[in-house]
Coordinates of C-alpha atoms in Angstrom, one line a residue:
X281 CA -21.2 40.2 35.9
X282 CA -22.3 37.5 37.6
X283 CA -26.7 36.9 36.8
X284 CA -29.1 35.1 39.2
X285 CA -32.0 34.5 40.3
X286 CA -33.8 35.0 43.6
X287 CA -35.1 31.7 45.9
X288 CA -37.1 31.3 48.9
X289 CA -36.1 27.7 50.5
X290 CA -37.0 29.2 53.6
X291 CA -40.0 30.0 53.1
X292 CA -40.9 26.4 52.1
X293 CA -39.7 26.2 48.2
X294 CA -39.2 22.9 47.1
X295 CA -35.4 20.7 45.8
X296 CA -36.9 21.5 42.4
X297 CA -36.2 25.2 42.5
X298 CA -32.9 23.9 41.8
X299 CA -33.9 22.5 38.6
X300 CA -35.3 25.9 37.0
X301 CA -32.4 27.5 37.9
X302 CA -30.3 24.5 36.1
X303 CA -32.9 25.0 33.3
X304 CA -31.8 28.8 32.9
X305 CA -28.2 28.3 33.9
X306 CA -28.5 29.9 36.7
X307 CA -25.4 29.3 39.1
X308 CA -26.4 32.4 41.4
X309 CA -29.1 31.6 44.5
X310 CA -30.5 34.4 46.7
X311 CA -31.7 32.8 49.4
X312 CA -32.4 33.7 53.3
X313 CA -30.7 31.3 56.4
X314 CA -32.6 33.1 58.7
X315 CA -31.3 33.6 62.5
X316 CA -34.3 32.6 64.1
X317 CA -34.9 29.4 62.1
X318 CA -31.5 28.5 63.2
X319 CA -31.2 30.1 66.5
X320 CA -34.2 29.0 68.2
X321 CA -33.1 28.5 71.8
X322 CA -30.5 31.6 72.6
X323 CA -26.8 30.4 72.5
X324 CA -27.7 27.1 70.6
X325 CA -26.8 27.3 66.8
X326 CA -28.3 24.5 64.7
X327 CA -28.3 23.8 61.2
X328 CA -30.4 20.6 61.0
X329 CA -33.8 22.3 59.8
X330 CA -35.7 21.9 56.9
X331 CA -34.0 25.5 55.4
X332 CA -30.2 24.6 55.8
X333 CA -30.8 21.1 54.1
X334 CA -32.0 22.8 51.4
X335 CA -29.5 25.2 51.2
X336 CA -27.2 22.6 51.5
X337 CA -28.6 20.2 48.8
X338 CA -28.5 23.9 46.6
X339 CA -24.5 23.7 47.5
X340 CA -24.6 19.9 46.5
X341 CA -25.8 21.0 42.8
X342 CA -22.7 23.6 42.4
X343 CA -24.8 26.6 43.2
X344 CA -23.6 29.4 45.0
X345 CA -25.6 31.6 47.7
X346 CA -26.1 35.6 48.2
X347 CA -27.8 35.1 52.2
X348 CA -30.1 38.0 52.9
X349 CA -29.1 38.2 56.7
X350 CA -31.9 40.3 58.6
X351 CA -30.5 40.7 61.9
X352 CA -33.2 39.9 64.3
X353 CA -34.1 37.1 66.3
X354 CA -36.8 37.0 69.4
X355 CA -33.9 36.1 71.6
X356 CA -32.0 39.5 71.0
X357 CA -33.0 43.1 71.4
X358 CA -36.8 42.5 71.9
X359 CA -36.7 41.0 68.2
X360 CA -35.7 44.5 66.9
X361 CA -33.1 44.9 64.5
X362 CA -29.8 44.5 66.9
X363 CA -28.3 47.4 68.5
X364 CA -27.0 46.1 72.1
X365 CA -23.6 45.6 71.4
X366 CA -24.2 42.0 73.2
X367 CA -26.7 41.2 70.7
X368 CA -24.4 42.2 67.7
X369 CA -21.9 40.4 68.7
X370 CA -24.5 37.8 69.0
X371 CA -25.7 38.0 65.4
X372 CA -21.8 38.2 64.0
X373 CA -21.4 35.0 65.5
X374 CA -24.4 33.8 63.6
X375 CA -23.0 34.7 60.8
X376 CA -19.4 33.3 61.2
X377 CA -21.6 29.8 62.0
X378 CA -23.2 29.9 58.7
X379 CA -19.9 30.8 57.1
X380 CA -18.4 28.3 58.8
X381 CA -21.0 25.4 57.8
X382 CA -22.0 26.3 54.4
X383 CA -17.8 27.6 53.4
X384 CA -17.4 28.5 49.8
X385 CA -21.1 27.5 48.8
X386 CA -21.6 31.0 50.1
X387 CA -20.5 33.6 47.7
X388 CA -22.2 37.1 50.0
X389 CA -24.2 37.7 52.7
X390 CA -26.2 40.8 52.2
X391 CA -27.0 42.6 56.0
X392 CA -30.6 43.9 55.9
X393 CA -32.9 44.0 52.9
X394 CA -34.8 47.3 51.8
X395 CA -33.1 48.7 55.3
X396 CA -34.5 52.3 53.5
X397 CA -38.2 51.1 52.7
X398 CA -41.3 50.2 54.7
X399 CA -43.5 47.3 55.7
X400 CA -41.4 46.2 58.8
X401 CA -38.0 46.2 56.5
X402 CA -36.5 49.8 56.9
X403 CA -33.7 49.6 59.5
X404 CA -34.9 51.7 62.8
X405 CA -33.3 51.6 66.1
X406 CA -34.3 52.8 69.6
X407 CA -34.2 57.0 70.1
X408 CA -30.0 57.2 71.5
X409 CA -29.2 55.2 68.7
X410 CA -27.8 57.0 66.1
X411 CA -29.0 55.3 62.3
X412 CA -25.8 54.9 60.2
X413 CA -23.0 54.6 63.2
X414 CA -24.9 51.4 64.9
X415 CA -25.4 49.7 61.2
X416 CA -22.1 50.2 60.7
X417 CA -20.8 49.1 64.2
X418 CA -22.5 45.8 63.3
X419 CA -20.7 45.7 60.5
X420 CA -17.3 46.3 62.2
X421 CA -18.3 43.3 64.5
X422 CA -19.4 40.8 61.7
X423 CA -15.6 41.9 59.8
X424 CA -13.9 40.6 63.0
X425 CA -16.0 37.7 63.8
X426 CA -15.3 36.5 59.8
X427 CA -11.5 37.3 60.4
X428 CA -9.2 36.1 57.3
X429 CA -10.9 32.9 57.0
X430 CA -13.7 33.7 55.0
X431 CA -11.9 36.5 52.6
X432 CA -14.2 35.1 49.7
X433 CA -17.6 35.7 50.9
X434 CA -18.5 39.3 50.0
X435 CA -20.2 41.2 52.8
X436 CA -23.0 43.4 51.1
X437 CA -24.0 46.8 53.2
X438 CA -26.6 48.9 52.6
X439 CA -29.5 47.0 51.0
X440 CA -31.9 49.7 49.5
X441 CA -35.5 49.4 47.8
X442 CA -34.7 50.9 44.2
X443 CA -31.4 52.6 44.2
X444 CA -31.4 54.4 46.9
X445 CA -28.2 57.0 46.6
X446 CA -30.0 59.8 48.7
X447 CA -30.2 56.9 51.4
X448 CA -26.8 55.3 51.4
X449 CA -25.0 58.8 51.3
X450 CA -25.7 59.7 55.0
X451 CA -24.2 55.7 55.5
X452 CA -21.1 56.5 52.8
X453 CA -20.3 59.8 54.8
X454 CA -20.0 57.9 58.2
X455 CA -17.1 55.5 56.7
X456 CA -19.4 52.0 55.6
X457 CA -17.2 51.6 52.8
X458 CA -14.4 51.1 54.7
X459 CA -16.2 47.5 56.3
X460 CA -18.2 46.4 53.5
X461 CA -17.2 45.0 50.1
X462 CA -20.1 46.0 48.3
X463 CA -23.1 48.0 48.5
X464 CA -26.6 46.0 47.3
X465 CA -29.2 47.6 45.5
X466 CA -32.4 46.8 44.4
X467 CA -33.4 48.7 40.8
X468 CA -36.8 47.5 40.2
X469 CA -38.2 49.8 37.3
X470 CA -40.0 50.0 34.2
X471 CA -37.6 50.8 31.8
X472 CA -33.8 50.2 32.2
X473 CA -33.1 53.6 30.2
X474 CA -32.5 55.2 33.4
X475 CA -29.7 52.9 34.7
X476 CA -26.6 54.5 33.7
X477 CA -27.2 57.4 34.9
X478 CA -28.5 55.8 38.5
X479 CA -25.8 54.0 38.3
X480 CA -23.1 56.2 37.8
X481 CA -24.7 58.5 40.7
X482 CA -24.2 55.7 43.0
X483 CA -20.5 55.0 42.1
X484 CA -20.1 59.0 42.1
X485 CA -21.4 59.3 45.4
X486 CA -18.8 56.2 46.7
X487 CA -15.7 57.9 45.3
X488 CA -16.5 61.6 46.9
X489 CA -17.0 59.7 50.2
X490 CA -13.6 57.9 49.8
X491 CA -13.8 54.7 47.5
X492 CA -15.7 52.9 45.5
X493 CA -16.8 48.9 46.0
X494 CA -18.3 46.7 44.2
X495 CA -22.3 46.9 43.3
X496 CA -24.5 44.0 43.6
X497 CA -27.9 44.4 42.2
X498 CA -29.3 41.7 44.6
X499 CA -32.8 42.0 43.5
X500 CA -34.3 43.2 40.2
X501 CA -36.7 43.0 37.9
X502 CA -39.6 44.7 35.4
X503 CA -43.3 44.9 36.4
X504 CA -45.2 44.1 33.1
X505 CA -48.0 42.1 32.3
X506 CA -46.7 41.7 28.8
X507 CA -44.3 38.6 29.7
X508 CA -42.4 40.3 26.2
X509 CA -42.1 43.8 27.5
X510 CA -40.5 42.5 30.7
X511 CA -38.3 40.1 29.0
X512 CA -37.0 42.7 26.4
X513 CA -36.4 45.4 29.0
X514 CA -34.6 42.5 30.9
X515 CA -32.1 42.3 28.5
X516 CA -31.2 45.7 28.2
X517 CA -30.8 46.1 31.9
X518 CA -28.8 43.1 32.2
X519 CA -26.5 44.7 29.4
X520 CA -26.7 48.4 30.8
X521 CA -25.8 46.8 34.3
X522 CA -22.9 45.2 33.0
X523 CA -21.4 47.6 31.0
X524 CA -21.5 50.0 33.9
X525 CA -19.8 47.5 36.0
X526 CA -22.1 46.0 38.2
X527 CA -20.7 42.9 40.2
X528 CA -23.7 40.9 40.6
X529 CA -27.3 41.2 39.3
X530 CA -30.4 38.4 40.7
X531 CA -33.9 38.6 39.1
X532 CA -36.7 38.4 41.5
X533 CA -37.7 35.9 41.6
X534 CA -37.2 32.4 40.6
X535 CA -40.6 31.6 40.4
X536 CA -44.1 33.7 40.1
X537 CA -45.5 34.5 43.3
X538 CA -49.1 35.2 44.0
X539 CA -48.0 38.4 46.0
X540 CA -46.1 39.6 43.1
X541 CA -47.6 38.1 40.4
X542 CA -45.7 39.3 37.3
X543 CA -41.9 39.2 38.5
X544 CA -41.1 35.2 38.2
X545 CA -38.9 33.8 35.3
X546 CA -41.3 30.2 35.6
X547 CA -44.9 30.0 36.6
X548 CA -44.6 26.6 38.2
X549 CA -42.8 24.6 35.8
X550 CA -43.6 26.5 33.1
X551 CA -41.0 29.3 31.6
X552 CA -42.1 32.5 31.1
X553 CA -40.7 35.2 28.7
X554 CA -38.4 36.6 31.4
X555 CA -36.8 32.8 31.9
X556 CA -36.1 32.6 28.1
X557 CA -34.1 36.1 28.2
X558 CA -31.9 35.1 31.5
X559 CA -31.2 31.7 29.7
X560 CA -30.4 33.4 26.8
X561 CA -27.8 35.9 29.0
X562 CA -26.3 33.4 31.3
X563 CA -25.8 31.0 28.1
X564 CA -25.6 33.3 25.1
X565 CA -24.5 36.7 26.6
X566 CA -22.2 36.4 30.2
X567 CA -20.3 34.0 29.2
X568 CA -18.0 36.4 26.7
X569 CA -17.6 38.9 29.2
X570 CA -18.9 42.7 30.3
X571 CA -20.3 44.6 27.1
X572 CA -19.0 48.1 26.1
X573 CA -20.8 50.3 24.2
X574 CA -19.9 50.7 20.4
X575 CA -20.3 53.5 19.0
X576 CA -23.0 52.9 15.9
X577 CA -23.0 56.7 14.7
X578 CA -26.2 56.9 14.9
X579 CA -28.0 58.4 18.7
X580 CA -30.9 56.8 18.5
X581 CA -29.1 53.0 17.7
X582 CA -27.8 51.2 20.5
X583 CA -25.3 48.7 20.5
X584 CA -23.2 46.4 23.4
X585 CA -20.7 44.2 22.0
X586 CA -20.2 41.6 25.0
X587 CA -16.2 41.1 24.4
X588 CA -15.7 39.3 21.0
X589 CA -18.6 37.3 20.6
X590 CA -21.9 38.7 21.4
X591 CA -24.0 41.8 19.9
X592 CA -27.0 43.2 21.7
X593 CA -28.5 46.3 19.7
X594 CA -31.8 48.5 20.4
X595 CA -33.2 51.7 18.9
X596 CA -35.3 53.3 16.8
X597 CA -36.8 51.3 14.1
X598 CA -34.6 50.4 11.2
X599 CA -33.1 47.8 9.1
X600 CA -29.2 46.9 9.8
X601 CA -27.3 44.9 8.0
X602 CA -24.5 42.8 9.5
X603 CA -21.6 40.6 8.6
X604 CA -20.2 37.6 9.9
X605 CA -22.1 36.8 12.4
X606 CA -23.1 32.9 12.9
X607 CA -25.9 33.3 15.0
X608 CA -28.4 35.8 15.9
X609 CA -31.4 36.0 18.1
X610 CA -34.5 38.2 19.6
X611 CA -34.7 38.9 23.4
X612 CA -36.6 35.5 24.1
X613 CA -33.7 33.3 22.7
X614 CA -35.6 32.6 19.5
X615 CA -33.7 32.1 16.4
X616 CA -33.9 34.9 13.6
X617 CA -34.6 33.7 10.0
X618 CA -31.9 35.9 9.0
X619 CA -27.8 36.7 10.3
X620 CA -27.5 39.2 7.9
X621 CA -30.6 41.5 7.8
X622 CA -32.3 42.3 11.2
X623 CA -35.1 44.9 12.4
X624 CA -34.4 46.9 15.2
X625 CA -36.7 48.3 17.7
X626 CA -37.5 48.8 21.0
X627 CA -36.8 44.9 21.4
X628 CA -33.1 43.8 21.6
X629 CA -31.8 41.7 19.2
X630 CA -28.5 39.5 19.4
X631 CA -26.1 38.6 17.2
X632 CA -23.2 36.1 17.8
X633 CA -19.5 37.2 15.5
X634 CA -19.7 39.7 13.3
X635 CA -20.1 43.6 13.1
X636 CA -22.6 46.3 11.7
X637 CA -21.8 46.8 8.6
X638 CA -24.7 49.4 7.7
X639 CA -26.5 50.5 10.8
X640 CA -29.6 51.9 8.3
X641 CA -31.8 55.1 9.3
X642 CA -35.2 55.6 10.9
X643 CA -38.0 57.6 10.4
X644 CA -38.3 58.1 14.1
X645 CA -35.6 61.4 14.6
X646 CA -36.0 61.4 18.8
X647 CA -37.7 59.4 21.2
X648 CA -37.5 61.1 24.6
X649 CA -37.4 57.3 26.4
X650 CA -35.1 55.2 24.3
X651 CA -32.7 58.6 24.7
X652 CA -33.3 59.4 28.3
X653 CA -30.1 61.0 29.7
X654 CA -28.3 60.8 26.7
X655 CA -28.0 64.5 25.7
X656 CA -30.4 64.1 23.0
X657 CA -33.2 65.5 25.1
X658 CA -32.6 68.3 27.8
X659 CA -35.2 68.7 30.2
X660 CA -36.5 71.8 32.1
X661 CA -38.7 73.7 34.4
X662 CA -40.7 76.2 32.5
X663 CA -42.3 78.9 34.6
X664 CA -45.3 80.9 33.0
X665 CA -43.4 84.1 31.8
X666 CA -41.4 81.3 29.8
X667 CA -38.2 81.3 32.1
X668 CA -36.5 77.7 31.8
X669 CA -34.4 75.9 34.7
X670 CA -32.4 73.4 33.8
X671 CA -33.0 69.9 35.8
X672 CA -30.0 68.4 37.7
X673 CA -30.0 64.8 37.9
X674 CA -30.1 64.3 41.9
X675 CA -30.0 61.4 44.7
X676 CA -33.3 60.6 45.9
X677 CA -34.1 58.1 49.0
X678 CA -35.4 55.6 46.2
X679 CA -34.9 56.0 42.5
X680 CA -32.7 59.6 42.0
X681 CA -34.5 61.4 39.0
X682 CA -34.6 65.6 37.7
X683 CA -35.1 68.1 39.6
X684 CA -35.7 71.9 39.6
X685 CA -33.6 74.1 41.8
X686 CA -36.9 76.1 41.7
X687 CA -39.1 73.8 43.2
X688 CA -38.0 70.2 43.8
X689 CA -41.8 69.1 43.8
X690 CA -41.4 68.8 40.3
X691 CA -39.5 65.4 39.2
X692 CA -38.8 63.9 35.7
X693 CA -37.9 60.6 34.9
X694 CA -37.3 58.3 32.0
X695 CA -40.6 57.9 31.5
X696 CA -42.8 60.4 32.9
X697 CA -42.8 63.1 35.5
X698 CA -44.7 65.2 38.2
X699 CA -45.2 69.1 38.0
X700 CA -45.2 71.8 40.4
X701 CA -47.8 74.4 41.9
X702 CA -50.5 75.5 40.4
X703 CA -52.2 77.4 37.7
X704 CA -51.7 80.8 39.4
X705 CA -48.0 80.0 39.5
X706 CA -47.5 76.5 37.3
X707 CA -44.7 74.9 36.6
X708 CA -44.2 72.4 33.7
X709 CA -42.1 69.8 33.4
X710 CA -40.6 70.1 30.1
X711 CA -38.4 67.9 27.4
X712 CA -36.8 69.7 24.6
X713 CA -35.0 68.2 21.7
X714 CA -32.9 70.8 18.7
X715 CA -32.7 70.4 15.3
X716 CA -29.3 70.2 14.0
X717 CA -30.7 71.4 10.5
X718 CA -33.2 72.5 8.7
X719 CA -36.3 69.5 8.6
X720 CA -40.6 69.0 8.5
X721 CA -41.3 66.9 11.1
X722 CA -44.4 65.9 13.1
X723 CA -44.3 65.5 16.8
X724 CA -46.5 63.2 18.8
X725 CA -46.2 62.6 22.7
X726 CA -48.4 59.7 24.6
X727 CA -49.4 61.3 28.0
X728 CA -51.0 58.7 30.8
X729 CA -52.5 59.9 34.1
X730 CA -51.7 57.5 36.4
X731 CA -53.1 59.3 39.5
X732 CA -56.4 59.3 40.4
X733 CA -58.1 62.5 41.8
X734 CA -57.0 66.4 41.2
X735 CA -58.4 68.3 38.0
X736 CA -56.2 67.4 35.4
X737 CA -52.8 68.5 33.8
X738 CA -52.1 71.0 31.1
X739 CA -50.3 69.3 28.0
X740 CA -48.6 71.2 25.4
X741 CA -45.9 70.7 22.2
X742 CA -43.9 74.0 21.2
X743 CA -41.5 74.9 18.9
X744 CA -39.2 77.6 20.4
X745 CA -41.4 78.7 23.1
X746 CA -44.7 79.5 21.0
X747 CA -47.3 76.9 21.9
X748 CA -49.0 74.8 18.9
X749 CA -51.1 72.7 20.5
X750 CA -52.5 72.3 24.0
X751 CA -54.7 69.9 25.6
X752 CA -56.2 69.1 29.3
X753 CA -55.7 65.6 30.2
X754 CA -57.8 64.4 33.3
X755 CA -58.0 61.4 33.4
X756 CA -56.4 58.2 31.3
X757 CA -54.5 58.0 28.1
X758 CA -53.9 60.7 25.5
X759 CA -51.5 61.7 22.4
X760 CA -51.1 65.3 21.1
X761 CA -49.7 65.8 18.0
X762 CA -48.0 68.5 16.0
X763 CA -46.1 68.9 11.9
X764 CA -43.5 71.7 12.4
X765 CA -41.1 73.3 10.1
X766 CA -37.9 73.7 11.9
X767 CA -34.7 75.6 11.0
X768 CA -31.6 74.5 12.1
X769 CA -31.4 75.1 16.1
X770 CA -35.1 75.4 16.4
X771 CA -36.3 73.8 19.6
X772 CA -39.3 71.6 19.9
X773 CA -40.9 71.0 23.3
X774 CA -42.8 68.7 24.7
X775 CA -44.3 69.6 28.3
X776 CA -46.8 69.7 31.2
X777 CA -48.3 71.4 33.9
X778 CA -50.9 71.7 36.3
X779 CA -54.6 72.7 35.0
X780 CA -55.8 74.7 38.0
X781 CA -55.1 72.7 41.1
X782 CA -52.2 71.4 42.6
X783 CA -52.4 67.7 43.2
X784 CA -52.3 64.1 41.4
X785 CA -50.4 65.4 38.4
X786 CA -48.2 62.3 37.8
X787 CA -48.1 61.2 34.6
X788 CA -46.5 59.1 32.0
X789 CA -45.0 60.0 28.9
X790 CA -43.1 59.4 25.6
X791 CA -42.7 61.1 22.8
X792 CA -41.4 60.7 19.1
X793 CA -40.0 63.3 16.8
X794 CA -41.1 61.2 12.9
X795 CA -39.6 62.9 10.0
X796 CA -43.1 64.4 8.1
X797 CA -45.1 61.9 6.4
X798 CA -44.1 58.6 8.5
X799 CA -46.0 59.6 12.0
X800 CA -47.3 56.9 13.8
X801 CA -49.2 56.1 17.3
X802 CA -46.7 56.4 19.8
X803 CA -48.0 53.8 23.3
X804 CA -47.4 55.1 26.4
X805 CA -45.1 53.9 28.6
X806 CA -46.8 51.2 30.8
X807 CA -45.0 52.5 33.8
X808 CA -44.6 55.7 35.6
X809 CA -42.5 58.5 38.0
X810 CA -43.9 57.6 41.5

């Protein structure tokens, strides 16, 4: 996989943009040649302004370019996104131009950005217009205007805010696949636990329309305030993006930006926490190829061994022991006092050569986010006479999460969920977890409200269906807690539900399942189900 980072040259970033990216060996550049920068007068193509001679000094350095190509231009189609098949032809011949000037420099051009979101970017035509057949008949005209000539620039379709699945499957139905060679996404999200599941939706939903191409992940990136917390969970989604066989992946964005203020991997010229961990992918990770997942025994320990040389392991905490390895690492590209003996947690931490040799055990038996969508957890719909539907995983227009065939109001995701209804007829969102023998153990869930308004929601732990404890959360941050004596295939659960009204019930969660005696404060996940 291929991992860069996003520029803005035109909108008025300066030649030194190119040495962060050198300082994070970065090769990758997402960048914009916009048509109407170099299309000013209609018919008359020129690439002399200040945007192009950046681009081209970018070239200069040995960096290659992912184009966002937005296809409008004042000159074409009232400035709407084109649709007259004049002005399409128009824009493919755009296209070709820059193809033609900037050659091999240019390694994709991605048509649209966000085409499924809002704020002027979501792709809209004129009513006679059908949605997916005139995106895709631009398509068709920028694969003849390219011809053979340009076989090695990638053209990108389908550009979605998050990834977008429930979007692009309307788009993968009326043949795009067949004139694109891959599809770009853009999986912004707290956690990366949710990738490989989003992920494998996505390539699911290619193959049952016909094929599969590639997947670029042309923007992403993780919206902490805790520089660390971004950085670690950057890590794992470069790794979980990889080993599911994404093509390309390109942080947003180079630098901070006031707009989005915790995104950049340098705030000026200063690197942040989220520059150390790309540096230490593109220089410590990449370079020995995709990871594969090994199998440590162990579900809650997680471990990618990037071909023969690198080692990137997560979990529940533990000590593991290791042997050979010559070099090891935390997720900011810090050295570890130790190759031998390392501390795993929610934070990654490398290892160069070697193997686990003892992967150690954790007080911590479940943790519903480090394990989402792993079968560890099962997650439900409870009803109030106690009747359970099982969640399906489904495509969504953004980010594809659980739903209930019962009501599809209610959504879970990796970190948090929304309930149905109300308390005359509730419906909880539920996570379950078995016992595979007999144990004491004491349960302890985070719950957040991260909407503002409606009464409250109605928490609860359970073992087997008999409630013991409750709580009503209305407002901010709470945990609930619970020591349970379980016999083997006893179920705990961990769910909630509206108090009285209907409305505002999103809410963050987490929760830990501690063998007796070692319970600790679990923190709520800092992001939530929107």
């Amino acid at each position: 996989m291929e991992l860069g980072a996003a520029t803005h040259f035109s909108q008025g970033w300066q030649l030194d943009t190119i040495d962060r990216a050198d300082e994070i060996s970065v090769t990758l550049l997402r960048d914009e040649m916009e048509w109407d920068q170099a299309e000013i007068t209609k018919g008359k193509i020129d690439f002399t302004g200040a945007t192009a001679q950046k681009l081209e000094a970018a070239c200069a350095r040995g960096k290659k370019l992912l184009l966002v190509q937005i296809p409008t231009n004042p000159n074409y189609d009232g400035g709407k996104f084109v649709y007259s098949p004049a002005s399409r032809a128009a824009f493919a011949k755009f296209l070709r131009a820059v193809a033609d000037h900037f050659g091999s420099c240019i390694a994709a051009f991605e048509i649209g950005n966000e085409i499924n979101g809002g704020g002027g970017l979501g792709l809209s035509y004129p009513d006679g217009y059908d949605l997916e057949d005139t995106y895709i008949a631009l398509l068709k005209d920028i694969e003849a205007a390219m011809g053979s000539s340009h076989d090695d620039i990638r053209i990108l379709g389908g550009s979605t805010n998050l990834i977008g699945t429930g979007y692009l499957e309307k788009f993968f139905a009326a043949g795009i696949l067949n004139h694109i060679d891959g599809v770009a996404v853009h999986p912004y999200s707290g956690y990366a636990y949710g990738l490989p599941m989003e992920i494998a939706l996505l390539k699911k939903a290619m193959r049952d329309n016909g094929k599969e191409v590639e997947i670029w992940a042309s923007e992403f990136a993780h919206d902490h305030t805790d520089q660390k917390l971004a950085a670690s969970e950057g890590i794992k989604s470069i790794t979980l993006m990889a080993a599911a066989g994404v093509d390309a992946a390109i942080w947003y964005a180079l630098f901070e930006e006031r707009w989005f203020p915790n995104l950049g991997l340098f705030d000026g010229s200063t690197i942040k926490q989220q520059g150390r961990a790309v540096r230490l992918a593109t220089t410590k990770l990449l370079p020995h190829g995709n990871p594969v997942k090994l199998n440590t025994g162990d579900s809650g320990l997680f471990a990618y061994r990037y071909g023969k040389g690198a080692t990137v392991v997560w979990g529940t905490p533990r000590t593991i022991q290791v042997e050979g390895a010559t070099e090891a690492y935390d997720a900011y590209g810090n050295r570890l006092p130790s190759n031998s003996q390392m501390q795993v947690s929610d934070v990654p931490v490398i290892f160069i050569g070697g193997n686990i040799s003892d992967p150690g055990t954790s007080n911590v038996l479940a943790d519903t986010l480090l394990q989402f969508g792993t079968g560890d957890w099962t997650y439900f719909a409870r009803s109030r006479d106690g009747g359970m539907n099982p969640l399906t995983y489904t495509a969504q227009w953004y980010t594809s999460d659980m739903r209930s065939a019962w009501d599809a109001v209610l959504a879970l995701g990796p970190d948090g969920a929304v309930p149905a209804r109300d308390a005359s007829d509730p419906l909880r969102a539920l996570w379950q977890w078995q016992a595979d023998k007999a144990m004491s153990v004491t349960v302890t869930a985070c719950f957040h409200k991260r909407q503002e308004g409606g009464d409250g929601i109605d928490l609860s732990i359970d073992r087997n269906g008999n409630t013991l404890t409750t709580k009503i959360l209305s407002n901010g941050r709470t945990q609930i807690s619970a020591d349970i004596d379980l016999a083997a295939g006893d179920k705990v659960m961990v769910s909630a539900g509206p108090n009285q009204t209907w409305g505002n019930d999103a809410f963050g969660m987490r929760a830990k399942v501690f063998k007796r005696g070692t319970a600790s404060a679990v923190e709520c996940p800092s992001w939530h189900l929107n």
